[in-house]
PDB file of C-alpha atoms and ligand atoms in Angstrom:
ATOM      1  CA  MET A   1     116.687   8.735  12.912  1.00  0.00           C
ATOM      2  CA  ASP A   2     119.199  11.618  12.499  1.00  0.00           C
ATOM      3  CA  GLU A   3     122.635  10.390  13.474  1.00  0.00           C
ATOM      4  CA  HIS A   4     123.865  13.736  14.816  1.00  0.00           C
ATOM      5  CA  ALA A   5     122.418  16.283  17.220  1.00  0.00           C
ATOM      6  CA  PRO A   6     120.675  19.297  15.633  1.00  0.00           C
ATOM      7  CA  ARG A   7     123.526  21.247  14.087  1.00  0.00           C
ATOM      8  CA  VAL A   8     123.757  24.995  13.460  1.00  0.00           C
ATOM      9  CA  LEU A   9     126.301  26.682  11.193  1.00  0.00           C
ATOM     10  CA  VAL A  10     127.259  30.115  12.579  1.00  0.00           C
ATOM     11  CA  PHE A  11     129.036  32.387  10.086  1.00  0.00           C
ATOM     12  CA  ASP A  12     130.905  35.683  10.530  1.00  0.00           C
ATOM     13  CA  SER A  13     133.932  37.510   9.132  1.00  0.00           C
ATOM     14  CA  GLY A  14     135.792  36.928  12.414  1.00  0.00           C
ATOM     15  CA  VAL A  15     135.158  36.219  16.089  1.00  0.00           C
ATOM     16  CA  GLY A  16     132.128  38.557  16.441  1.00  0.00           C
ATOM     17  CA  GLY A  17     129.681  35.763  15.656  1.00  0.00           C
ATOM     18  CA  LEU A  18     130.819  34.012  18.843  1.00  0.00           C
ATOM     19  CA  SER A  19     128.651  36.509  20.763  1.00  0.00           C
ATOM     20  CA  VAL A  20     125.685  35.066  18.846  1.00  0.00           C
ATOM     21  CA  ALA A  21     126.917  31.460  19.145  1.00  0.00           C
ATOM     22  CA  ALA A  22     127.040  31.913  22.935  1.00  0.00           C
ATOM     23  CA  CYS A  23     123.376  33.008  22.978  1.00  0.00           C
ATOM     24  CA  ILE A  24     122.358  30.050  20.785  1.00  0.00           C
ATOM     25  CA  HIS A  25     124.165  27.683  23.156  1.00  0.00           C
ATOM     26  CA  GLN A  26     122.469  29.240  26.200  1.00  0.00           C
ATOM     27  CA  ALA A  27     119.033  28.741  24.652  1.00  0.00           C
ATOM     28  CA  LEU A  28     119.694  25.421  22.890  1.00  0.00           C
ATOM     29  CA  PRO A  29     122.380  23.543  24.824  1.00  0.00           C
ATOM     30  CA  GLY A  30     121.682  20.313  22.933  1.00  0.00           C
ATOM     31  CA  ALA A  31     122.496  21.853  19.542  1.00  0.00           C
ATOM     32  CA  GLU A  32     125.937  21.304  18.053  1.00  0.00           C
ATOM     33  CA  LEU A  33     127.529  24.427  16.615  1.00  0.00           C
ATOM     34  CA  VAL A  34     129.869  24.699  13.646  1.00  0.00           C
ATOM     35  CA  TYR A  35     131.623  28.073  13.499  1.00  0.00           C
ATOM     36  CA  LEU A  36     132.862  29.450  10.184  1.00  0.00           C
ATOM     37  CA  ALA A  37     134.915  32.670  10.187  1.00  0.00           C
ATOM     38  CA  ASP A  38     136.034  34.281   6.941  1.00  0.00           C
ATOM     39  CA  ASN A  39     139.008  35.921   8.616  1.00  0.00           C
ATOM     40  CA  ALA A  40     140.900  35.913   5.290  1.00  0.00           C
ATOM     41  CA  GLY A  41     138.193  38.348   4.109  1.00  0.00           C
ATOM     42  CA  PHE A  42     138.023  40.394   7.353  1.00  0.00           C
ATOM     43  CA  PRO A  43     136.813  43.111   7.709  1.00  0.00           C
ATOM     44  CA  TYR A  44     133.598  43.006   5.698  1.00  0.00           C
ATOM     45  CA  GLY A  45     132.768  46.558   6.843  1.00  0.00           C
ATOM     46  CA  ASN A  46     134.963  48.120   4.154  1.00  0.00           C
ATOM     47  CA  LYS A  47     134.267  45.643   1.303  1.00  0.00           C
ATOM     48  CA  PRO A  48     132.013  46.236  -1.714  1.00  0.00           C
ATOM     49  CA  GLU A  49     128.674  44.407  -1.522  1.00  0.00           C
ATOM     50  CA  HIS A  50     129.413  41.988  -4.374  1.00  0.00           C
ATOM     51  CA  VAL A  51     132.630  40.795  -2.681  1.00  0.00           C
ATOM     52  CA  VAL A  52     130.783  40.060   0.572  1.00  0.00           C
ATOM     53  CA  ILE A  53     127.983  38.257  -1.291  1.00  0.00           C
ATOM     54  CA  ASP A  54     130.379  36.099  -3.352  1.00  0.00           C
ATOM     55  CA  ARG A  55     132.558  35.153  -0.405  1.00  0.00           C
ATOM     56  CA  CYS A  56     129.671  34.274   1.944  1.00  0.00           C
ATOM     57  CA  CYS A  57     127.763  32.206  -0.603  1.00  0.00           C
ATOM     58  CA  SER A  58     130.792  30.238  -1.844  1.00  0.00           C
ATOM     59  CA  LEU A  59     132.236  29.571   1.618  1.00  0.00           C
ATOM     60  CA  ILE A  60     128.954  28.456   3.151  1.00  0.00           C
ATOM     61  CA  GLU A  61     128.173  26.208   0.203  1.00  0.00           C
ATOM     62  CA  GLU A  62     131.593  24.564   0.425  1.00  0.00           C
ATOM     63  CA  CYS A  63     131.381  24.152   4.205  1.00  0.00           C
ATOM     64  CA  LEU A  64     127.951  22.520   3.996  1.00  0.00           C
ATOM     65  CA  ARG A  65     129.208  20.142   1.318  1.00  0.00           C
ATOM     66  CA  GLN A  66     131.481  18.648   3.983  1.00  0.00           C
ATOM     67  CA  ILE A  67     129.592  19.216   7.243  1.00  0.00           C
ATOM     68  CA  SER A  68     125.824  18.866   7.117  1.00  0.00           C
ATOM     69  CA  CYS A  69     123.843  21.354   9.225  1.00  0.00           C
ATOM     70  CA  ASP A  70     120.165  22.030   9.940  1.00  0.00           C
ATOM     71  CA  VAL A  71     120.164  25.847  10.111  1.00  0.00           C
ATOM     72  CA  ILE A  72     122.534  28.576   8.872  1.00  0.00           C
ATOM     73  CA  VAL A  73     123.026  31.709  10.980  1.00  0.00           C
ATOM     74  CA  ILE A  74     124.655  34.729   9.349  1.00  0.00           C
ATOM     75  CA  ALA A  75     125.993  36.162  12.614  1.00  0.00           C
ATOM     76  CA  CYS A  76     127.224  39.314  10.906  1.00  0.00           C
ATOM     77  CA  ASN A  77     125.133  42.440  10.417  1.00  0.00           C
ATOM     78  CA  THR A  78     127.317  43.674   7.561  1.00  0.00           C
ATOM     79  CA  ALA A  79     126.849  40.446   5.584  1.00  0.00           C
ATOM     80  CA  SER A  80     123.176  40.032   6.534  1.00  0.00           C
ATOM     81  CA  THR A  81     122.292  43.429   5.042  1.00  0.00           C
ATOM     82  CA  VAL A  82     123.215  42.140   1.555  1.00  0.00           C
ATOM     83  CA  VAL A  83     123.544  38.359   1.430  1.00  0.00           C
ATOM     84  CA  LEU A  84     120.301  36.912   2.827  1.00  0.00           C
ATOM     85  CA  PRO A  85     118.188  36.913  -0.389  1.00  0.00           C
ATOM     86  CA  HIS A  86     121.036  35.229  -2.297  1.00  0.00           C
ATOM     87  CA  LEU A  87     121.517  32.509   0.301  1.00  0.00           C
ATOM     88  CA  ARG A  88     117.797  31.900   0.783  1.00  0.00           C
ATOM     89  CA  ALA A  89     117.401  31.442  -2.963  1.00  0.00           C
ATOM     90  CA  THR A  90     120.046  28.717  -3.101  1.00  0.00           C
ATOM     91  CA  MET A  91     120.112  26.900   0.262  1.00  0.00           C
ATOM     92  CA  LYS A  92     117.864  23.985   1.143  1.00  0.00           C
ATOM     93  CA  ILE A  93     117.995  24.716   4.891  1.00  0.00           C
ATOM     94  CA  PRO A  94     116.706  27.812   6.753  1.00  0.00           C
ATOM     95  CA  VAL A  95     118.928  30.897   6.856  1.00  0.00           C
ATOM     96  CA  VAL A  96     118.695  33.220   9.870  1.00  0.00           C
ATOM     97  CA  GLY A  97     120.176  36.719   9.584  1.00  0.00           C
ATOM     98  CA  VAL A  98     121.014  39.337  12.172  1.00  0.00           C
ATOM     99  CA  VAL A  99     119.418  42.781  12.101  1.00  0.00           C
ATOM    100  CA  PRO A 100     120.504  45.736  14.282  1.00  0.00           C
ATOM    101  CA  ALA A 101     118.067  45.683  17.217  1.00  0.00           C
ATOM    102  CA  VAL A 102     116.510  49.093  16.455  1.00  0.00           C
ATOM    103  CA  LYS A 103     112.974  47.995  17.329  1.00  0.00           C
ATOM    104  CA  PRO A 104     113.755  46.627  20.832  1.00  0.00           C
ATOM    105  CA  ALA A 105     116.004  49.641  21.473  1.00  0.00           C
ATOM    106  CA  ALA A 106     113.194  52.068  20.634  1.00  0.00           C
ATOM    107  CA  ALA A 107     110.965  50.103  23.007  1.00  0.00           C
ATOM    108  CA  CYS A 108     113.539  50.510  25.843  1.00  0.00           C
ATOM    109  CA  SER A 109     114.560  54.150  25.501  1.00  0.00           C
ATOM    110  CA  LEU A 110     113.027  56.442  28.111  1.00  0.00           C
ATOM    111  CA  ASN A 111     114.445  59.731  26.799  1.00  0.00           C
ATOM    112  CA  ARG A 112     113.876  58.749  23.114  1.00  0.00           C
ATOM    113  CA  LYS A 113     117.562  59.194  22.355  1.00  0.00           C
ATOM    114  CA  VAL A 114     119.123  56.096  20.842  1.00  0.00           C
ATOM    115  CA  GLY A 115     122.700  55.463  19.732  1.00  0.00           C
ATOM    116  CA  LEU A 116     123.462  53.069  16.908  1.00  0.00           C
ATOM    117  CA  LEU A 117     126.895  51.480  16.655  1.00  0.00           C
ATOM    118  CA  ALA A 118     127.732  49.523  13.501  1.00  0.00           C
ATOM    119  CA  THR A 119     130.423  49.071  10.858  1.00  0.00           C
ATOM    120  CA  PRO A 120     130.882  51.827   8.261  1.00  0.00           C
ATOM    121  CA  ALA A 121     129.097  49.607   5.688  1.00  0.00           C
ATOM    122  CA  THR A 122     126.049  48.761   7.833  1.00  0.00           C
ATOM    123  CA  ILE A 123     125.619  52.340   9.030  1.00  0.00           C
ATOM    124  CA  LYS A 124     125.201  53.601   5.445  1.00  0.00           C
ATOM    125  CA  ARG A 125     122.893  50.915   4.045  1.00  0.00           C
ATOM    126  CA  PRO A 126     119.331  51.960   3.046  1.00  0.00           C
ATOM    127  CA  TYR A 127     118.111  48.932   4.982  1.00  0.00           C
ATOM    128  CA  LEU A 128     119.096  50.684   8.228  1.00  0.00           C
ATOM    129  CA  ASP A 129     117.293  53.905   7.187  1.00  0.00           C
ATOM    130  CA  LYS A 130     114.155  51.824   6.760  1.00  0.00           C
ATOM    131  CA  LEU A 131     114.533  50.119  10.167  1.00  0.00           C
ATOM    132  CA  ILE A 132     114.900  53.514  11.839  1.00  0.00           C
ATOM    133  CA  HIS A 133     111.992  54.983   9.893  1.00  0.00           C
ATOM    134  CA  ASP A 134     109.710  52.017  10.686  1.00  0.00           C
ATOM    135  CA  PHE A 135     110.593  51.405  14.332  1.00  0.00           C
ATOM    136  CA  ALA A 136     112.303  54.460  15.813  1.00  0.00           C
ATOM    137  CA  GLY A 137     110.574  57.307  13.998  1.00  0.00           C
ATOM    138  CA  ASP A 138     109.977  59.198  17.261  1.00  0.00           C
ATOM    139  CA  CYS A 139     113.568  58.814  18.499  1.00  0.00           C
ATOM    140  CA  GLU A 140     116.616  60.954  17.911  1.00  0.00           C
ATOM    141  CA  VAL A 141     119.065  58.386  16.519  1.00  0.00           C
ATOM    142  CA  THR A 142     122.819  59.051  16.611  1.00  0.00           C
ATOM    143  CA  ARG A 143     124.766  56.753  14.285  1.00  0.00           C
ATOM    144  CA  VAL A 144     128.433  55.860  14.770  1.00  0.00           C
ATOM    145  CA  GLY A 145     130.110  53.799  12.028  1.00  0.00           C
ATOM    146  CA  ASN A 146     133.641  53.513  13.332  1.00  0.00           C
ATOM    147  CA  PRO A 147     136.039  51.198  11.427  1.00  0.00           C
ATOM    148  CA  ASN A 148     138.270  50.420  14.436  1.00  0.00           C
ATOM    149  CA  LEU A 149     135.880  48.662  16.797  1.00  0.00           C
ATOM    150  CA  VAL A 150     135.836  45.334  14.941  1.00  0.00           C
ATOM    151  CA  ARG A 151     139.631  45.314  14.909  1.00  0.00           C
ATOM    152  CA  TRP A 152     139.799  45.987  18.645  1.00  0.00           C
ATOM    153  CA  ALA A 153     137.319  43.167  19.238  1.00  0.00           C
ATOM    154  CA  GLU A 154     139.485  40.789  17.169  1.00  0.00           C
ATOM    155  CA  GLU A 155     142.539  41.793  19.218  1.00  0.00           C
ATOM    156  CA  LEU A 156     140.830  40.562  22.386  1.00  0.00           C
ATOM    157  CA  VAL A 157     141.636  37.021  21.220  1.00  0.00           C
ATOM    158  CA  ALA A 158     145.346  37.729  21.757  1.00  0.00           C
ATOM    159  CA  GLY A 159     144.548  39.219  25.178  1.00  0.00           C
ATOM    160  CA  THR A 160     144.942  42.863  24.020  1.00  0.00           C
ATOM    161  CA  ALA A 161     142.435  45.199  25.683  1.00  0.00           C
ATOM    162  CA  PRO A 162     140.993  48.006  23.510  1.00  0.00           C
ATOM    163  CA  PRO A 163     142.772  51.403  23.737  1.00  0.00           C
ATOM    164  CA  LEU A 164     140.494  53.237  26.177  1.00  0.00           C
ATOM    165  CA  ALA A 165     141.300  56.821  25.055  1.00  0.00           C
ATOM    166  CA  GLU A 166     140.592  56.016  21.392  1.00  0.00           C
ATOM    167  CA  LEU A 167     137.476  54.034  22.231  1.00  0.00           C
ATOM    168  CA  SER A 168     136.231  56.921  24.350  1.00  0.00           C
ATOM    169  CA  GLU A 169     136.876  59.377  21.492  1.00  0.00           C
ATOM    170  CA  ALA A 170     134.974  57.108  19.104  1.00  0.00           C
ATOM    171  CA  MET A 171     132.013  57.156  21.511  1.00  0.00           C
ATOM    172  CA  ALA A 172     132.010  60.982  21.864  1.00  0.00           C
ATOM    173  CA  PRO A 173     128.987  61.506  19.547  1.00  0.00           C
ATOM    174  CA  LEU A 174     126.893  59.206  21.780  1.00  0.00           C
ATOM    175  CA  ARG A 175     128.051  61.008  24.938  1.00  0.00           C
ATOM    176  CA  HIS A 176     127.228  64.417  23.439  1.00  0.00           C
ATOM    177  CA  SER A 177     123.770  63.449  22.263  1.00  0.00           C
ATOM    178  CA  GLY A 178     122.847  62.034  25.705  1.00  0.00           C
ATOM    179  CA  VAL A 179     121.522  58.654  24.539  1.00  0.00           C
ATOM    180  CA  ASP A 180     120.127  56.318  27.215  1.00  0.00           C
ATOM    181  CA  THR A 181     120.070  53.305  24.879  1.00  0.00           C
ATOM    182  CA  VAL A 182     122.670  51.944  22.448  1.00  0.00           C
ATOM    183  CA  VAL A 183     122.143  49.334  19.725  1.00  0.00           C
ATOM    184  CA  LEU A 184     125.155  47.071  19.196  1.00  0.00           C
ATOM    185  CA  GLY A 185     124.640  46.740  15.434  1.00  0.00           C
ATOM    186  CA  CYS A 186     127.672  44.545  14.829  1.00  0.00           C
ATOM    187  CA  THR A 187     128.137  41.125  16.385  1.00  0.00           C
ATOM    188  CA  HIS A 188     131.712  41.980  17.396  1.00  0.00           C
ATOM    189  CA  TYR A 189     130.553  44.739  19.734  1.00  0.00           C
ATOM    190  CA  PRO A 190     129.052  42.669  22.589  1.00  0.00           C
ATOM    191  CA  LEU A 191     132.636  41.418  23.099  1.00  0.00           C
ATOM    192  CA  LEU A 192     133.633  45.054  23.858  1.00  0.00           C
ATOM    193  CA  LEU A 193     130.743  45.634  26.247  1.00  0.00           C
ATOM    194  CA  PRO A 194     132.755  45.668  29.526  1.00  0.00           C
ATOM    195  CA  TRP A 195     134.811  48.599  28.157  1.00  0.00           C
ATOM    196  CA  LEU A 196     131.853  50.360  26.493  1.00  0.00           C
ATOM    197  CA  ARG A 197     129.938  50.305  29.778  1.00  0.00           C
ATOM    198  CA  ARG A 198     132.873  51.879  31.572  1.00  0.00           C
ATOM    199  CA  ILE A 199     133.223  54.625  28.928  1.00  0.00           C
ATOM    200  CA  LEU A 200     129.505  55.453  28.753  1.00  0.00           C
ATOM    201  CA  PRO A 201     128.180  54.856  32.299  1.00  0.00           C
ATOM    202  CA  GLU A 202     125.162  57.078  31.575  1.00  0.00           C
ATOM    203  CA  VAL A 203     123.779  54.537  29.064  1.00  0.00           C
ATOM    204  CA  THR A 204     121.098  52.376  30.698  1.00  0.00           C
ATOM    205  CA  PHE A 205     120.272  49.902  27.908  1.00  0.00           C
ATOM    206  CA  TRP A 206     122.729  48.091  25.650  1.00  0.00           C
ATOM    207  CA  VAL A 207     120.749  46.159  23.071  1.00  0.00           C
ATOM    208  CA  GLU A 208     122.108  43.275  21.016  1.00  0.00           C
ATOM    209  CA  SER A 209     120.524  40.689  18.723  1.00  0.00           C
ATOM    210  CA  GLY A 210     121.883  37.350  19.997  1.00  0.00           C
ATOM    211  CA  GLU A 211     118.821  36.259  21.998  1.00  0.00           C
ATOM    212  CA  ALA A 212     116.448  37.087  19.131  1.00  0.00           C
ATOM    213  CA  ILE A 213     118.619  35.019  16.777  1.00  0.00           C
ATOM    214  CA  ALA A 214     118.557  32.097  19.222  1.00  0.00           C
ATOM    215  CA  ARG A 215     114.726  32.259  19.298  1.00  0.00           C
ATOM    216  CA  ARG A 216     114.632  32.203  15.504  1.00  0.00           C
ATOM    217  CA  VAL A 217     116.933  29.165  15.411  1.00  0.00           C
ATOM    218  CA  ALA A 218     114.645  27.457  17.952  1.00  0.00           C
ATOM    219  CA  TYR A 219     111.670  28.211  15.693  1.00  0.00           C
ATOM    220  CA  TRP A 220     113.319  26.504  12.703  1.00  0.00           C
ATOM    221  CA  LEU A 221     114.425  23.488  14.731  1.00  0.00           C
ATOM    222  CA  GLU A 222     110.868  23.167  16.005  1.00  0.00           C
ATOM    223  CA  GLN A 223     109.618  23.200  12.409  1.00  0.00           C
ATOM    224  CA  ALA A 224     112.050  20.350  11.705  1.00  0.00           C
ATOM    225  CA  GLY A 225     110.816  18.420  14.764  1.00  0.00           C
ATOM    226  CA  ARG A 226     114.212  18.714  16.481  1.00  0.00           C
ATOM    227  CA  LEU A 227     113.605  21.332  19.169  1.00  0.00           C
ATOM    228  CA  SER A 228     113.312  18.989  22.152  1.00  0.00           C
ATOM    229  CA  GLN A 229     116.647  17.414  21.197  1.00  0.00           C
ATOM    230  CA  ALA A 230     118.226  20.886  20.899  1.00  0.00           C
ATOM    231  CA  GLU A 231     116.949  21.953  24.311  1.00  0.00           C
ATOM    232  CA  ARG A 232     118.398  18.928  26.113  1.00  0.00           C
ATOM    233  CA  PHE A 233     122.150  18.926  26.706  1.00  0.00           C
ATOM    234  CA  LEU A 234     123.616  15.470  26.125  1.00  0.00           C
ATOM    235  CA  GLY A 235     127.048  16.320  24.767  1.00  0.00           C
ATOM    236  CA  ILE A 236     130.280  17.156  26.514  1.00  0.00           C
ATOM    237  CA  PRO A 237     130.756  20.717  27.815  1.00  0.00           C
ATOM    238  CA  GLU A 238     134.181  21.013  26.129  1.00  0.00           C
ATOM    239  CA  ALA A 239     132.579  20.693  22.718  1.00  0.00           C
ATOM    240  CA  VAL A 240     129.847  23.293  22.319  1.00  0.00           C
ATOM    241  CA  VAL A 241     131.428  24.150  18.952  1.00  0.00           C
ATOM    242  CA  VAL A 242     132.278  20.849  17.291  1.00  0.00           C
ATOM    243  CA  GLN A 243     134.350  22.509  14.585  1.00  0.00           C
ATOM    244  CA  ALA A 244     135.651  26.078  14.177  1.00  0.00           C
ATOM    245  CA  CYS A 245     136.897  26.827  10.670  1.00  0.00           C
ATOM    246  CA  PHE A 246     138.930  29.880   9.689  1.00  0.00           C
ATOM    247  CA  THR A 247     139.524  30.768   6.044  1.00  0.00           C
ATOM    248  CA  GLY A 248     142.880  32.297   7.064  1.00  0.00           C
ATOM    249  CA  MET A 249     145.116  31.204   9.945  1.00  0.00           C
ATOM    250  CA  ALA A 250     143.138  30.494  13.106  1.00  0.00           C
ATOM    251  CA  PRO A 251     144.248  32.979  15.819  1.00  0.00           C
ATOM    252  CA  ALA A 252     146.796  31.348  18.139  1.00  0.00           C
ATOM    253  CA  GLU A 253     144.749  31.724  21.342  1.00  0.00           C
ATOM    254  CA  ILE A 254     141.380  30.933  19.784  1.00  0.00           C
ATOM    255  CA  ALA A 255     140.525  27.834  21.835  1.00  0.00           C
ATOM    256  CA  LEU A 256     141.142  29.689  25.098  1.00  0.00           C
ATOM    257  CA  PHE A 257     139.137  32.703  23.906  1.00  0.00           C
ATOM    258  CA  MET A 258     136.209  30.549  22.784  1.00  0.00           C
ATOM    259  CA  ALA A 259     136.095  28.883  26.191  1.00  0.00           C
ATOM    260  CA  GLU A 260     136.134  32.327  27.866  1.00  0.00           C
ATOM    261  CA  VAL A 261     133.171  33.606  25.838  1.00  0.00           C
ATOM    262  CA  GLY A 262     131.086  30.487  26.541  1.00  0.00           C
ATOM    263  CA  THR A 263     131.617  28.550  23.311  1.00  0.00           C
ATOM    264  CA  PRO A 264     134.332  25.945  24.008  1.00  0.00           C
ATOM    265  CA  VAL A 265     135.596  24.294  20.836  1.00  0.00           C
ATOM    266  CA  ALA A 266     136.528  20.660  20.115  1.00  0.00           C
ATOM    267  CA  SER A 267     138.491  21.171  16.907  1.00  0.00           C
ATOM    268  CA  VAL A 268     139.966  24.149  15.016  1.00  0.00           C
ATOM    269  CA  LYS A 269     140.851  24.253  11.314  1.00  0.00           C
ATOM    270  CA  SER A 270     142.907  26.923   9.501  1.00  0.00           C
ATOM    271  CA  SER A 271     142.755  27.916   5.812  1.00  0.00           C
ATOM    272  CA  TRP A 272     139.452  26.121   5.273  1.00  0.00           C
ATOM    273  CA  PRO A 273     137.367  26.117   3.177  1.00  0.00           C
ATOM    274  CA  LYS A 274     139.322  27.384   0.208  1.00  0.00           C
ATOM    275  CA  LEU A 275     137.614  29.643  -2.320  1.00  0.00           C
TER     276      LEU A 275
HETATM  277  N1  DGL B 301     130.603  40.892  12.931  1.00  0.00           N
HETATM  278  C1  DGL B 301     130.462  41.679  11.724  1.00  0.00           C
HETATM  279  C2  DGL B 301     129.175  42.492  11.785  1.00  0.00           C
HETATM  280  O1  DGL B 301     128.294  42.155  12.572  1.00  0.00           O
HETATM  281  C3  DGL B 301     131.731  42.431  11.474  1.00  0.00           C
HETATM  282  C4  DGL B 301     131.830  43.071  10.160  1.00  0.00           C
HETATM  283  C5  DGL B 301     133.215  43.268   9.576  1.00  0.00           C
HETATM  284  O2  DGL B 301     133.879  42.295   9.272  1.00  0.00           O
HETATM  285  O3  DGL B 301     133.543  44.439   9.334  1.00  0.00           O
HETATM  286  O4  DGL B 301     128.946  43.422  11.055  1.00  0.00           O
END
């Protein structure tokens, strides 16, 4: 008999992965979540690949040494584009990555004009070219790899709303190309959705990856015979995330923010794990 509920480690460079954690909790309310944010390494979007790979692998390994989990979720597109093969080669538990939702976006678009928002690193990776080629070959795809959006999303934790004029300027290429569908290819961006919707009211479909990730986590828990336990909520609502760990200082208002985005936290650790 396993002594703890099915437990999922959700990893990101900052608070963006909370948008994914919220979807996992919606689908699997009986699963305990552990959140690991490498905010000392934030942002990943301007880091060389080898730095991202080394940091992710070492931090996750160290975290799992102390807190056992059943599934790892790399809730970061920028990291997922480079780190998944390395983690899958070394970890004994399943690793779920997040991919920009190009395929579902192409399925939604009525005018065949799709916008793709991601970090500067993700937007340039060959992996994204392949996704577009394979799944959105008949669409006109406008890519925006703006470095500021992740920062604005992080600032939401302190209650600072994104600067609307600058956000609107960053979205100008999508407005000009007349897209009806936008892929949120970075897990921080769903947190900015209320402002993005206001700035681009002509966009009908905003497509993110959180629900697909939650289905993949459910698949792996089913394989482990733990799905029914994960689907049944037996815990306390204040503790969806049993432990949130930040490699730098945890943001001052983090507990409040996590409750607001649907992932209330029981315990927060700063400067952990150490590299
Ligand atoms: N949430 C990460 C992503 O999905 C942010 C990347 C960053 O740290 O630049 O790409």
